Amino acid sequence: MYKIIDGKQLATQMRAEIAAMAAKFKEERGRQVGLAVILAGNDPASAIYVRNKIKACEETGIKSSAFYLPEDVTQAQLEELILRLAADITVDGILVQLPLPAHLNADRALKLIPTEKDVDGFSEENIGKLATNKECLVACTPNGVMKMLESQNISPRGKRAVVVGRSDIVGRPMALLLLNADATVTVCHSKTADLKAECLRADILVAAIGKPRFITADMVKEGAVVIDVGMDRDENGKLCGDVDFEHVKDKCSYITPVPGGVGPMTITMLMYNTCIAASRRG
Ligand code: NAP
């Protein structure tokens, strides 16, 4: 019988713990943990993400400051704002909501965020530290997956982990985290020769592909732990994951649903990273 890893429940529990961390920080340091969020342009999905992040800050006692820049903001104006926030001692984390309007150079802008305030964990320094198993700020979604495994006492040590997807924000850092946790890791992608054979070897299978219900029951080993990072729309426009949950679940020991799985953990981990960044900065 499979067990569902309930991300919504874990996120609620973690937000209470994060609120306690933030309250302790305020008591000890005499100021709130601070997160600055920059949104440039009018992308409606980005506006919703930013709103949810600000709401999560309110819930956890983190002071958020949101900066809404017009669609035609210049690179210089954006960079000037980032540099100002980088120097502001009351700002512990800086997040630039992606994607930026097409005329802006995101890479150049993101490089100005100091490593210790890079709460998205996207900087080359933080990725490099993750790759060499050093203390760093870790990308929120894969870090949330690790917390989900931990919540069920699932240790990756000695297990075969297969990550399908190698994006900078999910697949790659996910593979590094599992490797750092002593799993034997295989990373699959669109050029993988025999994806089914690779997936069938997985004790822990992480799907981060972006294709609705792509992982089918014949690709999953009996008793596997299946983590579905996907947030996709099916042919009827319904939200679903990369895993064909209905048919895969009976083969699993543990499985995450969509919605209510990895999704709710991502913003929670952003709050967590911001508190960690604050405590490390002192
Ligand atoms: P992405 O940048 O598009 O990367 C997709 C990865 O899947 C790529 O590495 C690609 O391989 C691989 N892939 C595509 N087709 C494949 C195939 N047929 N066989 C094997 N591998 C294949 O996507 P992403 O940003 O990592 O996101 C992945 C999914 O996670 C999406 O559904 C996204 O919405 C979701 N997501 C969820 C959260 C959350 O909070 N829950 C956060 C971020 C993303 P190549 O590298 O060879 O192209």
CSV table of C-alpha atoms and ligand atoms in Angstrom, one decimal:
chain,number,residue,atom,x,y,z
A,1,MET,CA,0.0,0.0,0.0
A,2,TYR,CA,1.4,3.4,-1.0
A,3,LYS,CA,1.7,6.4,1.3
A,4,ILE,CA,1.1,9.9,0.0
A,5,ILE,CA,3.6,12.5,1.1
A,6,ASP,CA,1.4,15.5,1.9
A,7,GLY,CA,3.3,18.6,0.9
A,8,LYS,CA,0.5,20.9,2.0
A,9,GLN,CA,0.6,19.5,5.5
A,10,LEU,CA,4.4,19.5,5.7
A,11,ALA,CA,4.5,23.1,4.4
A,12,THR,CA,2.0,24.2,7.1
A,13,GLN,CA,4.1,22.5,9.8
A,14,MET,CA,7.3,24.0,8.5
A,15,ARG,CA,5.8,27.5,8.2
A,16,ALA,CA,5.1,27.3,12.0
A,17,GLU,CA,8.7,26.4,12.6
A,18,ILE,CA,10.0,29.1,10.3
A,19,ALA,CA,7.7,31.7,12.1
A,20,ALA,CA,9.4,30.6,15.4
A,21,MET,CA,12.9,31.0,13.8
A,22,ALA,CA,11.9,34.5,12.6
A,23,ALA,CA,10.5,35.5,16.0
A,24,LYS,CA,13.6,34.3,17.7
A,25,PHE,CA,15.8,36.3,15.3
A,26,LYS,CA,13.7,39.4,16.0
A,27,GLU,CA,14.0,38.9,19.7
A,28,GLU,CA,17.8,38.4,19.6
A,29,ARG,CA,18.7,40.9,16.9
A,30,GLY,CA,16.1,43.6,17.4
A,31,ARG,CA,14.9,43.6,13.8
A,32,GLN,CA,12.8,41.4,11.6
A,33,VAL,CA,14.2,39.0,9.0
A,34,GLY,CA,13.8,40.9,5.7
A,35,LEU,CA,13.1,39.7,2.1
A,36,ALA,CA,13.1,42.0,-0.9
A,37,VAL,CA,11.2,40.9,-3.9
A,38,ILE,CA,11.6,42.6,-7.3
A,39,LEU,CA,9.0,42.3,-10.0
A,40,ALA,CA,9.6,43.9,-13.3
A,41,GLY,CA,6.9,44.1,-15.9
A,42,ASN,CA,3.3,42.9,-16.2
A,43,ASP,CA,3.5,39.1,-16.4
A,44,PRO,CA,0.3,38.0,-14.7
A,45,ALA,CA,1.7,34.6,-13.5
A,46,SER,CA,4.7,36.4,-12.0
A,47,ALA,CA,2.4,38.8,-10.2
A,48,ILE,CA,0.6,35.9,-8.6
A,49,TYR,CA,3.9,34.2,-7.5
A,50,VAL,CA,5.0,37.5,-6.0
A,51,ARG,CA,1.7,38.0,-4.2
A,52,ASN,CA,2.0,34.5,-2.7
A,53,LYS,CA,5.5,35.1,-1.6
A,54,ILE,CA,4.5,38.3,0.2
A,55,LYS,CA,1.6,36.5,1.8
A,56,ALA,CA,4.0,33.7,3.0
A,57,CYS,CA,6.2,36.4,4.5
A,58,GLU,CA,3.3,37.9,6.4
A,59,GLU,CA,2.4,34.4,7.7
A,60,THR,CA,5.9,33.7,9.0
A,61,GLY,CA,6.7,37.1,10.4
A,62,ILE,CA,9.3,38.0,7.7
A,63,LYS,CA,9.3,41.6,6.7
A,64,SER,CA,8.8,41.8,2.9
A,65,SER,CA,9.5,44.7,0.7
A,66,ALA,CA,8.2,44.5,-2.8
A,67,PHE,CA,9.5,46.6,-5.7
A,68,TYR,CA,7.3,46.8,-8.7
A,69,LEU,CA,9.2,48.1,-11.7
A,70,PRO,CA,7.5,49.1,-15.0
A,71,GLU,CA,7.8,46.9,-18.1
A,72,ASP,CA,10.2,49.5,-19.7
A,73,VAL,CA,12.5,49.6,-16.7
A,74,THR,CA,16.1,49.9,-17.9
A,75,GLN,CA,18.9,47.5,-17.0
A,76,ALA,CA,20.7,50.4,-15.2
A,77,GLN,CA,17.6,51.1,-13.0
A,78,LEU,CA,17.2,47.4,-12.2
A,79,GLU,CA,20.9,47.0,-11.3
A,80,GLU,CA,20.9,50.2,-9.2
A,81,LEU,CA,18.0,48.8,-7.2
A,82,ILE,CA,19.7,45.4,-6.7
A,83,LEU,CA,22.9,47.1,-5.6
A,84,ARG,CA,21.0,49.3,-3.1
A,85,LEU,CA,19.3,46.2,-1.6
A,86,ALA,CA,22.6,44.4,-1.6
A,87,ALA,CA,24.0,47.1,0.7
A,88,ASP,CA,21.0,47.4,2.9
A,89,ILE,CA,21.7,45.6,6.2
A,90,THR,CA,18.0,45.1,6.9
A,91,VAL,CA,17.6,43.0,3.8
A,92,ASP,CA,18.6,39.4,4.2
A,93,GLY,CA,17.3,38.0,1.0
A,94,ILE,CA,16.9,39.4,-2.5
A,95,LEU,CA,14.7,37.7,-5.1
A,96,VAL,CA,14.2,38.8,-8.6
A,97,GLN,CA,11.1,37.3,-10.0
A,98,LEU,CA,11.8,35.6,-13.4
A,99,PRO,CA,11.2,35.8,-16.3
A,100,LEU,CA,12.3,39.4,-16.7
A,101,PRO,CA,11.1,41.5,-19.6
A,102,ALA,CA,12.9,40.4,-22.8
A,103,HIS,CA,15.1,43.5,-23.1
A,104,LEU,CA,16.7,42.9,-19.7
A,105,ASN,CA,19.8,40.8,-19.1
A,106,ALA,CA,18.8,38.5,-16.3
A,107,ASP,CA,22.2,36.9,-15.8
A,108,ARG,CA,23.9,40.3,-15.4
A,109,ALA,CA,21.3,41.5,-13.0
A,110,LEU,CA,21.3,38.3,-10.9
A,111,LYS,CA,25.1,38.4,-10.6
A,112,LEU,CA,24.8,41.5,-8.5
A,113,ILE,CA,22.9,39.7,-5.7
A,114,PRO,CA,25.4,38.9,-3.0
A,115,THR,CA,25.8,35.1,-2.6
A,116,GLU,CA,24.7,35.3,1.1
A,117,LYS,CA,21.4,37.1,0.0
A,118,ASP,CA,20.7,34.8,-2.9
A,119,VAL,CA,17.7,33.1,-1.3
A,120,ASP,CA,16.7,31.4,-4.6
A,121,GLY,CA,20.1,29.6,-4.6
A,122,PHE,CA,20.6,30.3,-8.3
A,123,SER,CA,24.0,32.0,-8.3
A,124,GLU,CA,27.0,30.3,-9.6
A,125,GLU,CA,28.7,30.6,-6.2
A,126,ASN,CA,25.8,28.8,-4.5
A,127,ILE,CA,25.6,26.1,-7.2
A,128,GLY,CA,29.3,25.7,-7.0
A,129,LYS,CA,29.1,25.2,-3.2
A,130,LEU,CA,26.3,22.7,-3.6
A,131,ALA,CA,28.4,20.8,-6.2
A,132,THR,CA,31.3,20.6,-3.8
A,133,ASN,CA,29.0,19.8,-0.8
A,134,LYS,CA,29.6,23.0,1.1
A,135,GLU,CA,27.2,25.1,3.2
A,136,CYS,CA,25.1,27.2,0.8
A,137,LEU,CA,21.7,28.5,0.0
A,138,VAL,CA,19.9,25.7,-2.0
A,139,ALA,CA,17.3,26.2,-4.7
A,140,CYS,CA,13.9,26.1,-3.1
A,141,THR,CA,12.1,23.3,-5.0
A,142,PRO,CA,14.7,20.6,-4.8
A,143,ASN,CA,15.4,21.6,-1.2
A,144,GLY,CA,11.7,21.1,-0.5
A,145,VAL,CA,11.9,17.6,-2.0
A,146,MET,CA,14.7,16.8,0.5
A,147,LYS,CA,12.5,18.0,3.4
A,148,MET,CA,9.7,15.8,2.1
A,149,LEU,CA,11.9,12.7,2.1
A,150,GLU,CA,13.2,13.6,5.5
A,151,SER,CA,9.7,14.0,6.8
A,152,GLN,CA,9.1,10.3,6.0
A,153,ASN,CA,12.5,9.2,7.3
A,154,ILE,CA,13.4,8.2,3.8
A,155,SER,CA,17.2,8.2,3.7
A,156,PRO,CA,18.7,8.5,0.2
A,157,ARG,CA,21.9,6.8,1.5
A,158,GLY,CA,22.9,3.9,-0.7
A,159,LYS,CA,19.7,4.1,-2.8
A,160,ARG,CA,19.5,4.4,-6.5
A,161,ALA,CA,18.0,7.8,-7.3
A,162,VAL,CA,17.0,8.8,-10.8
A,163,VAL,CA,16.2,12.4,-11.6
A,164,VAL,CA,14.4,13.0,-14.9
A,165,GLY,CA,15.2,16.6,-15.9
A,166,ARG,CA,18.4,18.7,-15.7
A,167,SER,CA,17.2,22.3,-15.5
A,168,ASP,CA,19.3,24.7,-13.4
A,169,ILE,CA,16.4,25.3,-11.0
A,170,VAL,CA,15.2,21.8,-10.4
A,171,GLY,CA,16.9,18.8,-12.0
A,172,ARG,CA,20.6,19.7,-11.5
A,173,PRO,CA,20.4,20.9,-7.9
A,174,MET,CA,18.1,18.0,-7.1
A,175,ALA,CA,20.7,15.5,-8.4
A,176,LEU,CA,23.5,17.2,-6.4
A,177,LEU,CA,21.4,17.2,-3.2
A,178,LEU,CA,20.7,13.5,-3.6
A,179,LEU,CA,24.4,12.8,-4.3
A,180,ASN,CA,25.4,14.8,-1.2
A,181,ALA,CA,22.9,12.7,0.7
A,182,ASP,CA,24.9,9.6,-0.4
A,183,ALA,CA,22.5,8.3,-3.1
A,184,THR,CA,23.8,6.8,-6.3
A,185,VAL,CA,22.4,9.3,-8.8
A,186,THR,CA,21.5,9.1,-12.4
A,187,VAL,CA,20.3,12.2,-14.3
A,188,CYS,CA,18.1,11.7,-17.3
A,189,HIS,CA,17.1,14.2,-20.0
A,190,SER,CA,15.6,14.4,-23.4
A,191,LYS,CA,18.7,12.7,-25.0
A,192,THR,CA,18.7,9.7,-22.6
A,193,ALA,CA,18.8,6.6,-24.7
A,194,ASP,CA,16.5,4.3,-22.7
A,195,LEU,CA,14.6,6.4,-20.2
A,196,LYS,CA,12.3,3.5,-19.2
A,197,ALA,CA,15.2,1.2,-18.3
A,198,GLU,CA,16.9,4.0,-16.3
A,199,CYS,CA,13.7,4.8,-14.4
A,200,LEU,CA,13.0,1.2,-13.6
A,201,ARG,CA,16.2,1.1,-11.6
A,202,ALA,CA,15.1,3.9,-9.3
A,203,ASP,CA,14.5,3.4,-5.6
A,204,ILE,CA,13.8,7.1,-5.6
A,205,LEU,CA,12.4,8.6,-8.8
A,206,VAL,CA,12.2,12.4,-9.2
A,207,ALA,CA,10.2,13.7,-12.2
A,208,ALA,CA,11.0,17.3,-13.2
A,209,ILE,CA,10.2,17.2,-16.9
A,210,GLY,CA,7.2,19.5,-17.6
A,211,LYS,CA,5.2,17.0,-19.5
A,212,PRO,CA,1.8,15.9,-18.2
A,213,ARG,CA,1.6,12.3,-16.8
A,214,PHE,CA,4.8,11.4,-18.7
A,215,ILE,CA,6.0,8.8,-16.2
A,216,THR,CA,3.8,5.8,-16.6
A,217,ALA,CA,3.4,2.7,-14.4
A,218,ASP,CA,5.6,0.6,-16.7
A,219,MET,CA,8.5,2.9,-15.9
A,220,VAL,CA,8.3,2.5,-12.1
A,221,LYS,CA,9.9,-0.2,-10.0
A,222,GLU,CA,7.7,-1.9,-7.4
A,223,GLY,CA,8.2,-0.2,-4.0
A,224,ALA,CA,9.8,3.0,-5.4
A,225,VAL,CA,9.5,6.4,-3.9
A,226,VAL,CA,8.1,8.7,-6.6
A,227,ILE,CA,8.4,12.5,-6.3
A,228,ASP,CA,6.5,14.5,-8.9
A,229,VAL,CA,7.9,18.1,-9.3
A,230,GLY,CA,5.8,18.7,-12.5
A,231,MET,CA,3.2,21.4,-12.6
A,232,ASP,CA,1.5,20.8,-15.9
A,233,ARG,CA,-1.9,21.2,-17.6
A,234,ASP,CA,-3.5,18.2,-19.2
A,235,GLU,CA,-5.6,18.2,-22.4
A,236,ASN,CA,-8.6,19.5,-20.4
A,237,GLY,CA,-6.6,22.3,-18.8
A,238,LYS,CA,-6.5,20.5,-15.4
A,239,LEU,CA,-3.4,20.9,-13.2
A,240,CYS,CA,-1.5,17.6,-13.1
A,241,GLY,CA,2.1,16.4,-12.6
A,242,ASP,CA,4.7,14.7,-14.7
A,243,VAL,CA,3.6,11.4,-13.2
A,244,ASP,CA,0.5,9.4,-14.2
A,245,PHE,CA,-0.5,9.3,-10.5
A,246,GLU,CA,-3.6,7.1,-10.8
A,247,HIS,CA,-1.7,4.3,-12.5
A,248,VAL,CA,1.7,4.7,-10.8
A,249,LYS,CA,0.6,5.0,-7.2
A,250,ASP,CA,-0.1,1.3,-6.6
A,251,LYS,CA,3.5,0.5,-7.5
A,252,CYS,CA,5.0,3.0,-5.0
A,253,SER,CA,5.9,2.9,-1.4
A,254,TYR,CA,5.6,6.7,-1.3
A,255,ILE,CA,4.3,9.2,-3.8
A,256,THR,CA,3.7,12.9,-4.0
A,257,PRO,CA,0.4,14.2,-5.5
A,258,VAL,CA,-0.1,17.2,-7.7
A,259,PRO,CA,-1.5,19.5,-6.5
A,260,GLY,CA,-0.6,19.3,-2.8
A,261,GLY,CA,2.8,17.8,-3.2
A,262,VAL,CA,6.0,19.5,-4.0
A,263,GLY,CA,4.3,22.8,-5.0
A,264,PRO,CA,3.4,24.1,-1.5
A,265,MET,CA,6.9,23.4,-0.3
A,266,THR,CA,8.6,25.7,-2.7
A,267,ILE,CA,7.6,29.1,-1.2
A,268,THR,CA,8.0,27.6,2.2
A,269,MET,CA,11.6,26.9,1.4
A,270,LEU,CA,12.0,30.4,0.3
A,271,MET,CA,11.0,31.6,3.7
A,272,TYR,CA,13.3,29.0,5.2
A,273,ASN,CA,16.2,30.2,3.1
A,274,THR,CA,15.5,33.8,4.1
A,275,CYS,CA,15.7,32.9,7.8
A,276,ILE,CA,18.9,30.9,7.2
A,277,ALA,CA,20.4,33.7,5.3
A,278,ALA,CA,19.5,36.2,8.1
A,279,SER,CA,21.0,34.0,10.8
A,280,ARG,CA,24.2,33.4,8.9
A,281,ARG,CA,24.7,37.1,8.2
A,282,GLY,CA,24.1,37.9,11.8
B,1,NAP,P1,12.7,22.7,-17.9
B,1,NAP,O1,13.6,23.8,-17.7
B,1,NAP,O2,11.8,22.8,-19.1
B,1,NAP,O3,13.4,21.3,-17.9
B,1,NAP,C1,12.8,20.1,-18.3
B,1,NAP,C2,13.8,19.0,-18.3
B,1,NAP,O4,13.1,17.8,-18.7
B,1,NAP,C3,15.0,19.2,-19.3
B,1,NAP,O5,16.2,18.8,-18.6
B,1,NAP,C4,14.6,18.3,-20.4
B,1,NAP,O6,15.8,17.7,-21.0
B,1,NAP,C5,13.9,17.2,-19.7
B,1,NAP,N1,13.0,16.5,-20.7
B,1,NAP,C6,12.1,17.1,-21.5
B,1,NAP,N2,11.5,16.1,-22.3
B,1,NAP,C7,12.0,14.9,-21.9
B,1,NAP,C8,11.8,13.6,-22.3
B,1,NAP,N3,11.0,13.3,-23.3
B,1,NAP,N4,12.6,12.6,-21.7
B,1,NAP,C9,13.4,12.9,-20.7
B,1,NAP,N5,13.7,14.2,-20.3
B,1,NAP,C10,13.0,15.2,-20.9
B,1,NAP,O7,11.6,22.5,-16.7
B,1,NAP,P2,11.8,22.9,-15.1
B,1,NAP,O8,11.9,24.3,-14.9
B,1,NAP,O9,12.9,22.0,-14.6
B,1,NAP,O10,10.4,22.3,-14.6
B,1,NAP,C11,10.0,21.0,-14.7
B,1,NAP,C12,8.6,20.8,-14.2
B,1,NAP,O11,8.6,21.2,-12.8
B,1,NAP,C13,7.6,21.7,-14.9
B,1,NAP,O12,6.4,21.0,-14.9
B,1,NAP,C14,7.5,22.9,-13.9
B,1,NAP,O13,6.3,23.6,-14.0
B,1,NAP,C15,7.7,22.2,-12.6
B,1,NAP,N6,8.2,23.1,-11.5
B,1,NAP,C16,7.5,23.0,-10.4
B,1,NAP,C17,7.9,23.7,-9.3
B,1,NAP,C18,7.2,23.6,-8.0
B,1,NAP,O14,7.2,24.5,-7.2
B,1,NAP,N7,6.5,22.5,-7.8
B,1,NAP,C19,9.0,24.6,-9.4
B,1,NAP,C20,9.7,24.6,-10.6
B,1,NAP,C21,9.3,23.8,-11.7
B,1,NAP,P3,16.9,18.6,-21.9
B,1,NAP,O15,17.7,19.2,-20.8
B,1,NAP,O16,17.6,17.6,-22.7
B,1,NAP,O17,16.1,19.6,-22.7
